[in-house]
PDB file of C-alpha atoms in Angstrom:
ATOM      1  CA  UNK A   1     -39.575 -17.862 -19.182  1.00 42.00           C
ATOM      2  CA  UNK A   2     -38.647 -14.498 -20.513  1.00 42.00           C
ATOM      3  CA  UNK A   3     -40.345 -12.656 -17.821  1.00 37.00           C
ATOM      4  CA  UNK A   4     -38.763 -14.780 -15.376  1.00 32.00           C
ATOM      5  CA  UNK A   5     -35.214 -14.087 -16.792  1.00 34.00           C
ATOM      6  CA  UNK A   6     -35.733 -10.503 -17.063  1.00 33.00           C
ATOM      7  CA  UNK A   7     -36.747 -10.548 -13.036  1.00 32.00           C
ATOM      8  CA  UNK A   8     -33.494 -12.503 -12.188  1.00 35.00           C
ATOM      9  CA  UNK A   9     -31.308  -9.560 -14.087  1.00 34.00           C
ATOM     10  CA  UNK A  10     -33.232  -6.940 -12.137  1.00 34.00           C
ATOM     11  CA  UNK A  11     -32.936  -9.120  -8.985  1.00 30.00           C
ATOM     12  CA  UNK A  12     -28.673  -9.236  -9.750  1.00 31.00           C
ATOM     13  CA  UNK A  13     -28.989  -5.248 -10.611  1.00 31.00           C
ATOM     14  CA  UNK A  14     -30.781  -4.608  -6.854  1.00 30.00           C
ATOM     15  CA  UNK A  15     -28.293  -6.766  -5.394  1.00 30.00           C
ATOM     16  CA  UNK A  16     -25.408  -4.917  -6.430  1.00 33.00           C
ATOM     17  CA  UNK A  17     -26.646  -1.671  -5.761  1.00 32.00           C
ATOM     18  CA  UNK A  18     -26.375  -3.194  -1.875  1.00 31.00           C
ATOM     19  CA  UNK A  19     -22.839  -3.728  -2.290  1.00 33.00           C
ATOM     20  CA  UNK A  20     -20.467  -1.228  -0.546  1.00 32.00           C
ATOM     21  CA  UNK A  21     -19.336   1.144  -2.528  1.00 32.00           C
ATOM     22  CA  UNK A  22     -16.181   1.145  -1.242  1.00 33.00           C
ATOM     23  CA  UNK A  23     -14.814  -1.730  -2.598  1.00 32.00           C
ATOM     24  CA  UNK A  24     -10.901  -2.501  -2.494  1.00 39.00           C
ATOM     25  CA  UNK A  25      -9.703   0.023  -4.805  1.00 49.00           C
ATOM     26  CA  UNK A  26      -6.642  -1.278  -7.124  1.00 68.00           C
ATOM     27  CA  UNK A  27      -3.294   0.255  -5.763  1.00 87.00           C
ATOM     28  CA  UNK A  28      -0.107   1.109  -7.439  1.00 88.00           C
ATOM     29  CA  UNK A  29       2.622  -1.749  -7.364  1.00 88.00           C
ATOM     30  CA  UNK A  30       4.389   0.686  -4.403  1.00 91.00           C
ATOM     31  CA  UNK A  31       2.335   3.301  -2.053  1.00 94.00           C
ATOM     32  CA  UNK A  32       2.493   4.557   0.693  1.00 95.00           C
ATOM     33  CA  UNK A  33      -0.772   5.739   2.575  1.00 96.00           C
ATOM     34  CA  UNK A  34      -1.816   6.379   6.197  1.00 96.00           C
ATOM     35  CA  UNK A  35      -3.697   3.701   8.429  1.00 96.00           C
ATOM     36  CA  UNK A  36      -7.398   4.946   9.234  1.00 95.00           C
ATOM     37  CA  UNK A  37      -7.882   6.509  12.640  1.00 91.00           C
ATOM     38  CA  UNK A  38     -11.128   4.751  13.094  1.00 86.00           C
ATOM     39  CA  UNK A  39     -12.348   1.613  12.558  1.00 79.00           C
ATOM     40  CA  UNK A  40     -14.680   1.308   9.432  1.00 82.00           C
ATOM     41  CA  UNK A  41     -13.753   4.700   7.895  1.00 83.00           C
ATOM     42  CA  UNK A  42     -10.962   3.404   6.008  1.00 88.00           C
ATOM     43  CA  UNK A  43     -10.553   0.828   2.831  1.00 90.00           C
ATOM     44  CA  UNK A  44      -9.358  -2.151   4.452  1.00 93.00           C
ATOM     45  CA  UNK A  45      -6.238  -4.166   2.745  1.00 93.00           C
ATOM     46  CA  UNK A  46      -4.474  -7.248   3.217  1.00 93.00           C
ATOM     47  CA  UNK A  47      -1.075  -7.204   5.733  1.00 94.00           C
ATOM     48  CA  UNK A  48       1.028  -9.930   3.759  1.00 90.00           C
ATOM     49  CA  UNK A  49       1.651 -12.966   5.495  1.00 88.00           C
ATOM     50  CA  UNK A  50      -0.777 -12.507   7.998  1.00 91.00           C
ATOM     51  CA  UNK A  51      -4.713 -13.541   8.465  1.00 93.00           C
ATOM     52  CA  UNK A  52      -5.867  -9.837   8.963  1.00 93.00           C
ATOM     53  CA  UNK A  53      -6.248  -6.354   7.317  1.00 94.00           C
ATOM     54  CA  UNK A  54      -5.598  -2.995   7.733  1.00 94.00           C
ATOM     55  CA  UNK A  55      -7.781   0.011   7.097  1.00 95.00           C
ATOM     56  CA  UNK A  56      -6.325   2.587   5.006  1.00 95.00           C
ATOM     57  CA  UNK A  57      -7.207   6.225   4.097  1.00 94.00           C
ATOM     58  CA  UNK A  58      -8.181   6.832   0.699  1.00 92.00           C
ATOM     59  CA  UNK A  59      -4.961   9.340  -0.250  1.00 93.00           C
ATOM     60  CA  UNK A  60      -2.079   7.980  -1.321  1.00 94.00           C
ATOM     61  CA  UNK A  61       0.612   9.796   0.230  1.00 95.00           C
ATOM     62  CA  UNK A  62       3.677   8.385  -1.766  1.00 95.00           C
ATOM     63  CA  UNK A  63       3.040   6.410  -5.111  1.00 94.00           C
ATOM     64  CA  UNK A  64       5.320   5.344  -8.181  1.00 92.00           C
ATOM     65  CA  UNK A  65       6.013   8.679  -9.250  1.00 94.00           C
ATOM     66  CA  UNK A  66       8.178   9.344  -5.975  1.00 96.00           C
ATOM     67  CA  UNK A  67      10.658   6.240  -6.367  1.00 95.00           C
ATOM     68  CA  UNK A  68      13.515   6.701  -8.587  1.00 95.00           C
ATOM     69  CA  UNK A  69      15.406   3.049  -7.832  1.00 95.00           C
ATOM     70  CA  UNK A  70      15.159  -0.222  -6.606  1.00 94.00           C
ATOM     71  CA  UNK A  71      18.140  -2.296  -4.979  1.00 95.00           C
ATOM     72  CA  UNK A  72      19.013  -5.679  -5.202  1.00 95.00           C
ATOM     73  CA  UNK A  73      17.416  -8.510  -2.517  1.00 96.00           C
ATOM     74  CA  UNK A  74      19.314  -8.449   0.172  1.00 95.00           C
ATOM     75  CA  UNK A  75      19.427 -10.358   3.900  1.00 94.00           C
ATOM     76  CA  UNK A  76      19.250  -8.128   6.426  1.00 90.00           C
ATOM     77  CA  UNK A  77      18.959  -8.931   9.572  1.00 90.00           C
ATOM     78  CA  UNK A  78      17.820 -12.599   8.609  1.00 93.00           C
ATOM     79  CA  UNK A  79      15.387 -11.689   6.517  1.00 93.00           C
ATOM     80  CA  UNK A  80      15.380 -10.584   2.485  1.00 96.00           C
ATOM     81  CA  UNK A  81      14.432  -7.747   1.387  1.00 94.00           C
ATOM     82  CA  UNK A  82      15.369  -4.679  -1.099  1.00 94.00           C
ATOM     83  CA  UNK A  83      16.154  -1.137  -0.684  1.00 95.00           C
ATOM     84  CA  UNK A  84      13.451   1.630  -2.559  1.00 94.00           C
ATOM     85  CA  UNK A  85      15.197   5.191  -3.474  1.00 96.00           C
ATOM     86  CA  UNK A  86      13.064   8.252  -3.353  1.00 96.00           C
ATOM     87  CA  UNK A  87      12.949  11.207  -5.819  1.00 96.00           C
ATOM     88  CA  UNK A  88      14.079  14.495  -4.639  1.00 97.00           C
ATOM     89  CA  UNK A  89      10.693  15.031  -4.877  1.00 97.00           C
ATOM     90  CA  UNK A  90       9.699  12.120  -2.813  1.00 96.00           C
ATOM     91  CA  UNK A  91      11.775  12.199  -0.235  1.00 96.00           C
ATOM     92  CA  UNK A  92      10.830  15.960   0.601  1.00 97.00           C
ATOM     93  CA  UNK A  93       7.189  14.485   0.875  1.00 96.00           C
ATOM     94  CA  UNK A  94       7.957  12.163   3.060  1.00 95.00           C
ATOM     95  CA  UNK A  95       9.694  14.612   5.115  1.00 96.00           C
ATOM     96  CA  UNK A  96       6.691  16.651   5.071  1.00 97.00           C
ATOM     97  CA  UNK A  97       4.220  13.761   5.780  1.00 95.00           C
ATOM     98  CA  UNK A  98       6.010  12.211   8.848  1.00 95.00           C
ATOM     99  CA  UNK A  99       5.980  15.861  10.251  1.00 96.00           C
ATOM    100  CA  UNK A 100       2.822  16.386   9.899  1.00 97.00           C
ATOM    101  CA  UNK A 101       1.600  12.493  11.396  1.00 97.00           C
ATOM    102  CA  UNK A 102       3.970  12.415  14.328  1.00 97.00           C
ATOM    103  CA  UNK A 103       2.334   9.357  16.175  1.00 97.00           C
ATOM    104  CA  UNK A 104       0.504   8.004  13.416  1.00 97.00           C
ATOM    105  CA  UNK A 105       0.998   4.443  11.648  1.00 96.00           C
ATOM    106  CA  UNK A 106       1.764   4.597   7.307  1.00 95.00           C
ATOM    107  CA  UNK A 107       0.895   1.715   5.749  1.00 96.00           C
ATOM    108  CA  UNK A 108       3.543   0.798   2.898  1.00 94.00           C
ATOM    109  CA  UNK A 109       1.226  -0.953   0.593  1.00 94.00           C
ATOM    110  CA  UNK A 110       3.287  -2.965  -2.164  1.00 91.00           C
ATOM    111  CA  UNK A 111       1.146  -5.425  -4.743  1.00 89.00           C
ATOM    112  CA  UNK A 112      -2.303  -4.250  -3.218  1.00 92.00           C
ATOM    113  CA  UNK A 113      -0.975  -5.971   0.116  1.00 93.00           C
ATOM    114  CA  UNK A 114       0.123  -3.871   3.592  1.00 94.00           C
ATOM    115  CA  UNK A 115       4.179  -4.694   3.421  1.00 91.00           C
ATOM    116  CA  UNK A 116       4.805  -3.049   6.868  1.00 92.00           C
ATOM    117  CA  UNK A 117       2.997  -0.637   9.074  1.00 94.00           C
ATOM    118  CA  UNK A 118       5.281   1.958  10.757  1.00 94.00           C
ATOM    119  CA  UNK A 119       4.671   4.009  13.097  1.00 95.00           C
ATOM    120  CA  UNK A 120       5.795   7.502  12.814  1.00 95.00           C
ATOM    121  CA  UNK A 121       8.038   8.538  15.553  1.00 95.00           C
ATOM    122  CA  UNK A 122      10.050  10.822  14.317  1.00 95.00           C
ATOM    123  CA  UNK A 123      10.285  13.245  11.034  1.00 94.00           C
ATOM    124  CA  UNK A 124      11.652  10.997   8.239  1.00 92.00           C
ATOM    125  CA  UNK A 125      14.712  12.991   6.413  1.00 93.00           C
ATOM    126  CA  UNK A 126      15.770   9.953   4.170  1.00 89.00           C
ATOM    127  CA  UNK A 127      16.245   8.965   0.468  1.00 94.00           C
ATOM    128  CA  UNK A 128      14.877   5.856   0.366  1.00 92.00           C
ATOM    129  CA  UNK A 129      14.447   2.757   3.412  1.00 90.00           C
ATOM    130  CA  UNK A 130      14.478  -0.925   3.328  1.00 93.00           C
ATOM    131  CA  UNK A 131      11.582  -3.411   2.611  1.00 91.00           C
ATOM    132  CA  UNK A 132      11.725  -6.845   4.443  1.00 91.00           C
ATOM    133  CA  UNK A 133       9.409  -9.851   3.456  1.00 90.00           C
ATOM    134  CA  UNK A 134      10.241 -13.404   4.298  1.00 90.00           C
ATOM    135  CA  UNK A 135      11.171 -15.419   1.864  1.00 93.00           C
ATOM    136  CA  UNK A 136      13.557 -14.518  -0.683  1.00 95.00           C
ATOM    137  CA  UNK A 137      11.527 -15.032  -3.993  1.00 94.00           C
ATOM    138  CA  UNK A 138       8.985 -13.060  -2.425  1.00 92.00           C
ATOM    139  CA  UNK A 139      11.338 -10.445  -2.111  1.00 94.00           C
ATOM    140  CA  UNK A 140      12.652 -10.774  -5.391  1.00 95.00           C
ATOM    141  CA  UNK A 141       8.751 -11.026  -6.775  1.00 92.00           C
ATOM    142  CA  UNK A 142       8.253  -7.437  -5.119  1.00 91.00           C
ATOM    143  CA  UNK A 143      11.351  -5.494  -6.015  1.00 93.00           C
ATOM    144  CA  UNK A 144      10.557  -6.855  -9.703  1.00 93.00           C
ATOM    145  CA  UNK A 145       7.144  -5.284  -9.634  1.00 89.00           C
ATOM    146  CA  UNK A 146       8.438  -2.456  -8.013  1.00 90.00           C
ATOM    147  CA  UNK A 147      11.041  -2.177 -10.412  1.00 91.00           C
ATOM    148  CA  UNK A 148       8.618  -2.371 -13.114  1.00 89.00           C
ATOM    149  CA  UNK A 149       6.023   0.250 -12.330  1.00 85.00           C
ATOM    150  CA  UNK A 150       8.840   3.080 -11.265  1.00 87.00           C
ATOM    151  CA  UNK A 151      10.477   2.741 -14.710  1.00 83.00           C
ATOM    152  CA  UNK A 152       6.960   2.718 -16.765  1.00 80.00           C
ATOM    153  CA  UNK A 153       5.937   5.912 -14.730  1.00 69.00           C
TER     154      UNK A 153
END
């Protein structure tokens, strides 16, 4: 019985050295990465509300560090939503990034779920932008965890 114990734990060890190792990596509550060019070269996350996923690139291009505020939930344009400020610092990467990926989608990841998925058309000189969801105590849910993680970083 021992024996056959000890082959069922090797078994489980052999099994999950099969697994991919790139498994969903745990995001920040708010980041901001680009969408993988190609299919299966990225680390693919959940679009909220939606039955599908995005694939992501592994850098995260904007994290916690670069927000300084979070608005109230707001209805804009018939939906709710909340406004995120940038950093000085922030908001000069993001200047920087949309330059440099002219044409290319971000992927505004927010609770380990794709938010919204831009695509860049222009160079983005701003402070901050809106986030829509759609329903209000999702909203609220979001900017709270937002919230949270900006003022613990």
């Amino acid at each position: 019985m021992r024996a056959l114990k000890a082959l069922g734990f090797i078994l489980l060890l052999f099994l999950a050295s099969l697994a991919p190792a790139h498994a969903n990596p745990t995001f920040a509550p708010i980041e901001i990465r680009l969408v993988a060019r190609e299919p299966a070269k990225g680390t693919p996350v959940a679009v909220l509300g939606e039955k599908r996923t995005l694939e992501v690139e592994p850098e995260t291009l904007l994290g916690p560090s670069d927000f300084v505020a979070v608005g109230k939930v707001e209805w804009v344009e018939g939906k709710p939503g909340f406004n995120v400020r940038l950093t000085p610092e922030g908001a000069r990467k993001c200047e920087q990034l949309s330059t440099r990926n002219i044409g290319r989608t971000l992927a505004i990841i927010v609770d380990g779920k794709v938010l919204m998925a831009p695509k860049i058309l222009d160079p983005v000189r701003a402070e901050g932008f809106l986030l829509t969801v759609n329903t209000e105590p999702e909203a609220r849910d979001l900017a709270a965890k937002v919230r949270a993680a900006i003022a613990a970083d």
